[in-house]
Tab-separated table of N, CA and C in Angstrom:
chain	number	residue	atom	x	y	z
A	128	ASN	N	0.843	-1.203	0.000
A	128	ASN	CA	0.000	0.000	0.000
A	128	ASN	C	0.878	1.253	0.000
A	129	GLU	N	1.939	1.255	0.805
A	129	GLU	CA	2.796	2.443	0.877
A	129	GLU	C	3.396	2.743	-0.493
A	130	ASN	N	3.879	1.695	-1.165
A	130	ASN	CA	4.458	1.909	-2.489
A	130	ASN	C	3.423	2.491	-3.441
A	131	ARG	N	2.190	1.972	-3.379
A	131	ARG	CA	1.148	2.477	-4.264
A	131	ARG	C	0.904	3.952	-3.992
A	132	VAL	N	0.795	4.303	-2.697
A	132	VAL	CA	0.538	5.707	-2.352
A	132	VAL	C	1.690	6.571	-2.853
A	133	ARG	N	2.909	6.119	-2.661
A	133	ARG	CA	4.061	6.908	-3.097
A	133	ARG	C	4.066	7.052	-4.615
A	134	GLU	N	3.734	5.970	-5.315
A	134	GLU	CA	3.665	6.060	-6.771
A	134	GLU	C	2.620	7.085	-7.180
A	135	GLN	N	1.458	7.036	-6.509
A	135	GLN	CA	0.404	8.004	-6.823
A	135	GLN	C	0.922	9.416	-6.584
A	136	ASP	N	1.596	9.629	-5.446
A	136	ASP	CA	2.136	10.954	-5.154
A	136	ASP	C	3.136	11.349	-6.240
A	137	PHE	N	3.976	10.396	-6.661
A	137	PHE	CA	4.962	10.687	-7.696
A	137	PHE	C	4.271	11.121	-8.982
A	138	TYR	N	3.249	10.347	-9.388
A	138	TYR	CA	2.503	10.710	-10.593
A	138	TYR	C	1.783	12.034	-10.380
A	139	ARG	N	1.274	12.246	-9.161
A	139	ARG	CA	0.601	13.515	-8.875
A	139	ARG	C	1.581	14.659	-9.066
A	140	ASP	N	2.819	14.480	-8.598
A	140	ASP	CA	3.817	15.536	-8.772
A	140	ASP	C	4.039	15.799	-10.264
A	141	LEU	N	4.179	14.742	-11.053
A	141	LEU	CA	4.364	14.919	-12.495
A	141	LEU	C	3.150	15.612	-13.089
A	142	ASN	N	1.956	15.125	-12.723
A	142	ASN	CA	0.734	15.737	-13.238
A	142	ASN	C	0.632	17.186	-12.784
A	143	SER	N	0.978	17.449	-11.531
A	143	SER	CA	0.878	18.814	-11.013
A	143	SER	C	1.816	19.723	-11.813
A	144	SER	N	3.028	19.241	-12.125
A	144	SER	CA	3.958	20.067	-12.896
A	144	SER	C	3.376	20.353	-14.280
A	145	GLU	N	2.764	19.322	-14.899
A	145	GLU	CA	2.145	19.531	-16.210
A	145	GLU	C	0.932	20.443	-16.082
A	146	LEU	N	0.119	20.207	-15.042
A	146	LEU	CA	-1.081	21.028	-14.845
A	146	LEU	C	-0.676	22.474	-14.587
A	147	THR	N	0.377	22.697	-13.822
A	147	THR	CA	0.791	24.069	-13.529
A	147	THR	C	1.156	24.776	-14.834
A	148	SER	N	1.879	24.104	-15.726
A	148	SER	CA	2.237	24.741	-16.996
A	148	SER	C	0.981	25.067	-17.792
A	149	ILE	N	0.004	24.161	-17.782
A	149	ILE	CA	-1.251	24.416	-18.500
A	149	ILE	C	-2.088	25.431	-17.738
A	150	ALA	N	-2.064	25.333	-16.403
A	150	ALA	CA	-2.908	26.202	-15.577
A	150	ALA	C	-2.401	27.643	-15.630
A	151	ASN	N	-1.129	27.844	-15.902
A	151	ASN	CA	-0.609	29.211	-15.953
A	151	ASN	C	-1.431	30.053	-16.912
A	152	SER	N	-1.905	29.462	-18.003
A	152	SER	CA	-2.722	30.202	-18.964
A	152	SER	C	-4.177	30.236	-18.512
A	153	ASN	N	-4.588	29.297	-17.649
A	153	ASN	CA	-5.992	29.235	-17.218
A	153	ASN	C	-6.160	29.742	-15.783
A	154	THR	N	-5.900	28.863	-14.788
A	154	THR	CA	-6.120	29.270	-13.396
A	154	THR	C	-5.014	28.712	-12.506
A	155	PRO	N	-3.992	29.491	-12.216
A	155	PRO	CA	-2.882	29.047	-11.361
A	155	PRO	C	-3.283	28.720	-9.918
A	156	PRO	N	-4.155	29.504	-9.244
A	156	PRO	CA	-4.417	29.277	-7.811
A	156	PRO	C	-4.767	27.829	-7.465
A	157	PRO	N	-5.751	27.193	-8.149
A	157	PRO	CA	-6.128	25.821	-7.780
A	157	PRO	C	-4.949	24.858	-7.871
A	158	THR	N	-4.097	25.009	-8.883
A	158	THR	CA	-2.965	24.100	-9.042
A	158	THR	C	-1.902	24.403	-7.991
A	159	LEU	N	-1.767	25.669	-7.592
A	159	LEU	CA	-0.750	26.016	-6.603
A	159	LEU	C	-1.129	25.443	-5.239
A	160	ALA	N	-2.414	25.311	-4.953
A	160	ALA	CA	-2.835	24.791	-3.654
A	160	ALA	C	-2.400	23.328	-3.453
A	161	PRO	N	-2.642	22.423	-4.408
A	161	PRO	CA	-2.285	21.006	-4.222
A	161	PRO	C	-0.809	20.749	-3.905
A	162	PRO	N	0.137	21.425	-4.550
A	162	PRO	CA	1.561	21.136	-4.310
A	162	PRO	C	1.951	21.024	-2.834
A	163	PRO	N	1.485	21.908	-1.936
A	163	PRO	CA	1.891	21.806	-0.524
A	163	PRO	C	1.689	20.425	0.098
A	164	PRO	N	0.539	19.758	-0.110
A	164	PRO	CA	0.335	18.429	0.490
A	164	PRO	C	1.434	17.403	0.158
A	165	PRO	N	1.910	17.322	-1.083
A	165	PRO	CA	2.930	16.321	-1.444
A	165	PRO	C	4.137	16.270	-0.507
A	166	PRO	N	4.673	17.392	-0.034
A	166	PRO	CA	5.869	17.350	0.829
A	166	PRO	C	5.800	16.345	1.978
A	167	PRO	N	4.692	16.280	2.754
A	167	PRO	CA	4.647	15.308	3.864
A	167	PRO	C	4.989	13.880	3.444
A	168	PRO	N	4.398	13.361	2.351
A	168	PRO	CA	4.720	11.991	1.938
A	168	PRO	C	6.180	11.813	1.529
A	169	THR	N	6.870	12.887	1.184
A	169	THR	CA	8.251	12.762	0.716
A	169	THR	C	9.188	12.155	1.763
A	170	PRO	N	9.066	12.467	3.070
A	170	PRO	CA	9.998	11.888	4.054
A	170	PRO	C	10.073	10.363	4.033
A	171	PRO	N	8.939	9.641	3.976
A	171	PRO	CA	9.008	8.165	3.981
A	171	PRO	C	9.807	7.556	2.829
A	172	PRO	N	9.698	8.086	1.587
A	172	PRO	CA	10.408	7.478	0.451
A	172	PRO	C	11.861	7.101	0.721
A	173	PRO	N	12.650	7.968	1.390
A	173	PRO	CA	14.067	7.629	1.632
A	173	PRO	C	14.246	6.214	2.189
A	174	GLN	N	13.367	5.808	3.104
A	174	GLN	CA	13.490	4.466	3.673
A	174	GLN	C	13.323	3.419	2.573
A	175	THR	N	12.297	3.599	1.727
A	175	THR	CA	12.069	2.631	0.661
A	175	THR	C	13.196	2.721	-0.365
A	176	THR	N	13.664	3.947	-0.654
A	176	THR	CA	14.727	4.098	-1.644
A	176	THR	C	15.967	3.332	-1.178
A	177	ARG	N	16.255	3.373	0.133
A	177	ARG	CA	17.413	2.633	0.633
A	177	ARG	C	17.232	1.140	0.383
A	178	ALA	N	16.062	0.619	0.747
A	178	ALA	CA	15.821	-0.818	0.588
A	178	ALA	C	15.758	-1.176	-0.898
A	179	THR	N	15.004	-0.382	-1.673
A	179	THR	CA	14.834	-0.701	-3.090
A	179	THR	C	16.156	-0.500	-3.835
A	180	ASN	N	16.890	0.566	-3.486
A	180	ASN	CA	18.150	0.814	-4.180
A	180	ASN	C	19.153	-0.301	-3.885
A	181	GLY	N	19.141	-0.808	-2.674
A	181	GLY	CA	20.081	-1.863	-2.301
A	181	GLY	C	19.897	-3.085	-3.179
A	182	GLU	N	18.652	-3.480	-3.420
A	182	GLU	CA	18.412	-4.678	-4.224
A	182	GLU	C	18.795	-4.461	-5.689
A	183	PRO	N	18.273	-3.416	-6.348
A	183	PRO	CA	18.591	-3.196	-7.771
A	183	PRO	C	20.095	-3.111	-8.010
A	184	GLN	N	20.822	-2.444	-7.086
A	184	GLN	CA	22.259	-2.301	-7.288
A	184	GLN	C	22.917	-3.676	-7.367
A	185	VAL	N	22.510	-4.586	-6.492
A	185	VAL	CA	23.080	-5.938	-6.524
A	185	VAL	C	22.745	-6.595	-7.854
A	186	LYS	N	21.480	-6.476	-8.273
A	186	LYS	CA	21.065	-7.073	-9.536
A	186	LYS	C	21.833	-6.428	-10.690
A	187	LYS	N	21.961	-5.104	-10.656
A	187	LYS	CA	22.660	-4.408	-11.735
A	187	LYS	C	24.113	-4.861	-11.786
A	188	SER	N	24.743	-5.021	-10.610
A	188	SER	CA	26.141	-5.434	-10.600
A	188	SER	C	26.271	-6.813	-11.249
A	189	ARG	N	25.346	-7.724	-10.922
A	189	ARG	CA	25.393	-9.059	-11.531
A	189	ARG	C	25.178	-8.949	-13.036
A	190	ARG	N	24.153	-8.178	-13.419
A	190	ARG	CA	23.859	-8.041	-14.843
A	190	ARG	C	25.030	-7.379	-15.561
A	191	SER	N	25.616	-6.351	-14.928
A	191	SER	CA	26.700	-5.630	-15.579
A	191	SER	C	27.868	-6.589	-15.834
A	192	ASN	N	28.142	-7.473	-14.881
A	192	ASN	CA	29.227	-8.431	-15.071
A	192	ASN	C	28.958	-9.301	-16.293
A	193	GLN	N	27.703	-9.703	-16.483
A	193	GLN	CA	27.373	-10.548	-17.621
A	193	GLN	C	27.389	-9.735	-18.916
A	194	TYR	N	26.838	-8.511	-18.855
A	194	TYR	CA	26.664	-7.726	-20.077
A	194	TYR	C	27.960	-7.034	-20.506
A	195	ASP	N	28.871	-6.776	-19.569
A	195	ASP	CA	30.088	-6.055	-19.930
A	195	ASP	C	30.818	-6.782	-21.066
A	196	SER	N	30.881	-8.109	-21.018
A	196	SER	CA	31.583	-8.848	-22.067
A	196	SER	C	30.769	-8.842	-23.361
A	197	GLU	N	29.425	-8.815	-23.220
A	197	GLU	CA	28.571	-8.850	-24.414
A	197	GLU	C	28.263	-7.442	-24.922
A	198	THR	N	28.586	-6.422	-24.130
A	198	THR	CA	28.254	-5.033	-24.474
A	198	THR	C	26.765	-4.909	-24.787
A	199	ALA	N	25.937	-5.618	-23.999
A	199	ALA	CA	24.483	-5.545	-24.184
A	199	ALA	C	23.948	-4.336	-23.424
A	200	PRO	N	22.710	-3.918	-23.722
A	200	PRO	CA	22.137	-2.734	-23.073
A	200	PRO	C	22.076	-2.890	-21.561
A	201	ILE	N	22.505	-1.862	-20.834
A	201	ILE	CA	22.439	-1.863	-19.373
A	201	ILE	C	21.514	-0.736	-18.944
A	202	ASN	N	20.564	-1.053	-18.061
A	202	ASN	CA	19.607	-0.038	-17.618
A	202	ASN	C	18.866	0.544	-18.814
A	203	GLY	N	18.639	-0.246	-19.845
A	203	GLY	CA	17.882	0.223	-21.002
A	203	GLY	C	18.728	1.048	-21.949
A	204	VAL	N	20.041	1.151	-21.716
A	204	VAL	CA	20.895	1.920	-22.628
A	204	VAL	C	21.595	0.953	-23.573
A	205	ALA	N	21.406	1.153	-24.867
A	205	ALA	CA	21.963	0.222	-25.849
A	205	ALA	C	23.400	0.587	-26.209
A	206	ILE	N	23.901	1.733	-25.734
A	206	ILE	CA	25.259	2.163	-26.086
A	206	ILE	C	26.237	1.549	-25.091
A	207	SER	N	27.270	0.886	-25.579
A	207	SER	CA	28.237	0.283	-24.672
A	207	SER	C	29.246	1.335	-24.220
A	208	LEU	N	29.698	1.231	-22.974
A	208	LEU	CA	30.635	2.226	-22.444
A	208	LEU	C	31.990	2.111	-23.145
A	209	LYS	N	32.310	0.935	-23.668
A	209	LYS	CA	33.612	0.745	-24.312
A	209	LYS	C	33.724	1.603	-25.572
A	210	THR	N	32.620	1.730	-26.325
A	210	THR	CA	32.667	2.490	-27.572
A	210	THR	C	32.844	3.980	-27.303
A	211	ILE	N	32.405	4.439	-26.114
A	211	ILE	CA	32.516	5.882	-25.816
A	211	ILE	C	33.953	6.223	-25.449
């Protein structure tokens, strides 16, 4: 549930940024009001980021070891670091 709420907040932040750009031509006040609420949920994410980041990094390190020799896409990037 916490992850879902955080994802919603994340999407809300993206939507709010898009809405603010659109609202600037229409009505800024309503869009400016919502932004304040998002800050409270922001403190919890760090805990999840630590746990979630710890796992992906291990997986990425394993994948990188396999892909480095094959120069396959890492993290969705098809460009190999060797060619750069």
